[in-house]
mmCIF file of C-alpha atoms in Angstrom:
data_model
loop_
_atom_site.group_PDB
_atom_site.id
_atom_site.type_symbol
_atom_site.label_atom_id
_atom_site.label_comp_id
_atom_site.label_asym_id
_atom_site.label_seq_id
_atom_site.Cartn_x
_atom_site.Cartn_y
_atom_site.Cartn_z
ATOM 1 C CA UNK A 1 -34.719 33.130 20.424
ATOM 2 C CA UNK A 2 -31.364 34.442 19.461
ATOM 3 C CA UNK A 3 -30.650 34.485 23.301
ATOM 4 C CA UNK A 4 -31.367 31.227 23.145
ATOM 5 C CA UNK A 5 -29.111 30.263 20.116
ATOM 6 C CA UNK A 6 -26.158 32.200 21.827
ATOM 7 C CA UNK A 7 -26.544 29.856 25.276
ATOM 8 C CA UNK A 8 -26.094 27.322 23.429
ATOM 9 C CA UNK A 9 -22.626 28.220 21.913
ATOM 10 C CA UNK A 10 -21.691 28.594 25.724
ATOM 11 C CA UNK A 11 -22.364 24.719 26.396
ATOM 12 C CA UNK A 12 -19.198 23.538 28.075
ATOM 13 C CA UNK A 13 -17.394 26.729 27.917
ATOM 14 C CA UNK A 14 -19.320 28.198 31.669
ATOM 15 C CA UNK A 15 -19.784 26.766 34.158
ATOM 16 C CA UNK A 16 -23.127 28.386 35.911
ATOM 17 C CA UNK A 17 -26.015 30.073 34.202
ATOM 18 C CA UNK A 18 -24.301 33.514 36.264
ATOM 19 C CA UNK A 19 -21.449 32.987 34.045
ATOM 20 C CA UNK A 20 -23.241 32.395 30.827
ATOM 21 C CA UNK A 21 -25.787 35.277 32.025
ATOM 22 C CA UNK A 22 -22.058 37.544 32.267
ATOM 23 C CA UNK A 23 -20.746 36.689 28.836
ATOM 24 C CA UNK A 24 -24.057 37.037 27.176
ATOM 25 C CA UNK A 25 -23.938 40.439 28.718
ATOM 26 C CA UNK A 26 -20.774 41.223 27.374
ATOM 27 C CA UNK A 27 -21.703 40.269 24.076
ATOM 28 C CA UNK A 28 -24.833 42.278 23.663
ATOM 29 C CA UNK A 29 -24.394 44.597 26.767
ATOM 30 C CA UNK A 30 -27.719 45.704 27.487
ATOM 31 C CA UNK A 31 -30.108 42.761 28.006
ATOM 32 C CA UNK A 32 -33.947 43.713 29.137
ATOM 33 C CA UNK A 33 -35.248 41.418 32.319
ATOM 34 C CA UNK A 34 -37.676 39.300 30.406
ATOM 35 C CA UNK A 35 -35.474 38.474 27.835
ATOM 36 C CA UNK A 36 -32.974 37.113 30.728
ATOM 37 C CA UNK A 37 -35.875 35.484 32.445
ATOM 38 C CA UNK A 38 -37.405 33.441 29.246
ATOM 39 C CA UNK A 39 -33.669 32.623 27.806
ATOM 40 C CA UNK A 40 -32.904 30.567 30.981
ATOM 41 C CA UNK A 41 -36.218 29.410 31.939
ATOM 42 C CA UNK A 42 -36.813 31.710 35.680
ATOM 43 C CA UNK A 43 -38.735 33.899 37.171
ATOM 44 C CA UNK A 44 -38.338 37.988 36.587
ATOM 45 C CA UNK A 45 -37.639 37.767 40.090
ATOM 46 C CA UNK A 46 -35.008 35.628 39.964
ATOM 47 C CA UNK A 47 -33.525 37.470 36.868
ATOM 48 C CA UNK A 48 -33.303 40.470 38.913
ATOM 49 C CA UNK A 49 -31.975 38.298 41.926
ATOM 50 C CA UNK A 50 -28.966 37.847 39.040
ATOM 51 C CA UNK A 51 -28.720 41.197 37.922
ATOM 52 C CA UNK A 52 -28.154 42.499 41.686
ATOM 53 C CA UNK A 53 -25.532 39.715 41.893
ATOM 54 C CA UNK A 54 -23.560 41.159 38.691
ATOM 55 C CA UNK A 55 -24.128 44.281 40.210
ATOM 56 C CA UNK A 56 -22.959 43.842 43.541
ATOM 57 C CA UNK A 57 -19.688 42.228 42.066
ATOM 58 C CA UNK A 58 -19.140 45.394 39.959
ATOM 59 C CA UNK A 59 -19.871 43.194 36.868
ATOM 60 C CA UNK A 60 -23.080 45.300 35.708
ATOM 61 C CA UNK A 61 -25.179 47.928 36.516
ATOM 62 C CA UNK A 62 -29.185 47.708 37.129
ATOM 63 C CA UNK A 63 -31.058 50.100 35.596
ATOM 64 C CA UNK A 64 -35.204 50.693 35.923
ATOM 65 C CA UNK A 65 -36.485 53.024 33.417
ATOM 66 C CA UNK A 66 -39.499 55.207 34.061
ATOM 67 C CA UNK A 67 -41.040 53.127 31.386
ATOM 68 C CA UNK A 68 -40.701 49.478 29.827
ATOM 69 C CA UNK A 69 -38.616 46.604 31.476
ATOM 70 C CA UNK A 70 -35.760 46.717 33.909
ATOM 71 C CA UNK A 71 -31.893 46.909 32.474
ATOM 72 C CA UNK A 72 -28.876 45.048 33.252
ATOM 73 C CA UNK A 73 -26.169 46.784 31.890
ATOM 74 C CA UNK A 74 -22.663 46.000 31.026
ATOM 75 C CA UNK A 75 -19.978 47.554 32.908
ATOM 76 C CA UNK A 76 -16.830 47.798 31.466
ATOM 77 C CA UNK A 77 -14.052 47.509 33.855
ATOM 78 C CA UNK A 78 -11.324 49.951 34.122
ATOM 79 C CA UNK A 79 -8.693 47.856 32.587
ATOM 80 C CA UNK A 80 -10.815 47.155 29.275
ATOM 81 C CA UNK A 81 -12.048 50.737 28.542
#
């Protein structure tokens, strides 16, 4: 739910759910793969499909723990560290 209330500060300020999905990230950054998929209303497939994305545009990294949900994981770029 308070995934939920922070979308909807983004209203008009993204322009994709990637984009929201990338500032939420920022602002919490860890975020677990069903609270990504229930927040915008997809699959856990899909949310993954998304994470990949960030990932392969050296936005976030993916992690899978040995136990409990997948990760997608803020990565700070070079230039704000």
């Amino acid at each position: 739910e308070q995934i939920k209330t922070t979308l909807q500060g983004f209203v008009g300020h993204y322009e994709t759910d990637l984009d929201k999905l990338y500032a939420l990230l920022q602002e919490r950054t860890v975020l677990k793969l069903n609270e990504v998929a229930r927040a915008f209303g997809i699959s856990k497939e899909e949310a993954e499909e998304w994470g990949k994305i960030l990932r392969d545009q050296n936005l976030a990294e993916v992690y899978y723990p040995t136990v409990g949900d997948m990760e997608i994981r803020w990565k700070k770029s070079k230039s704000t560290a």
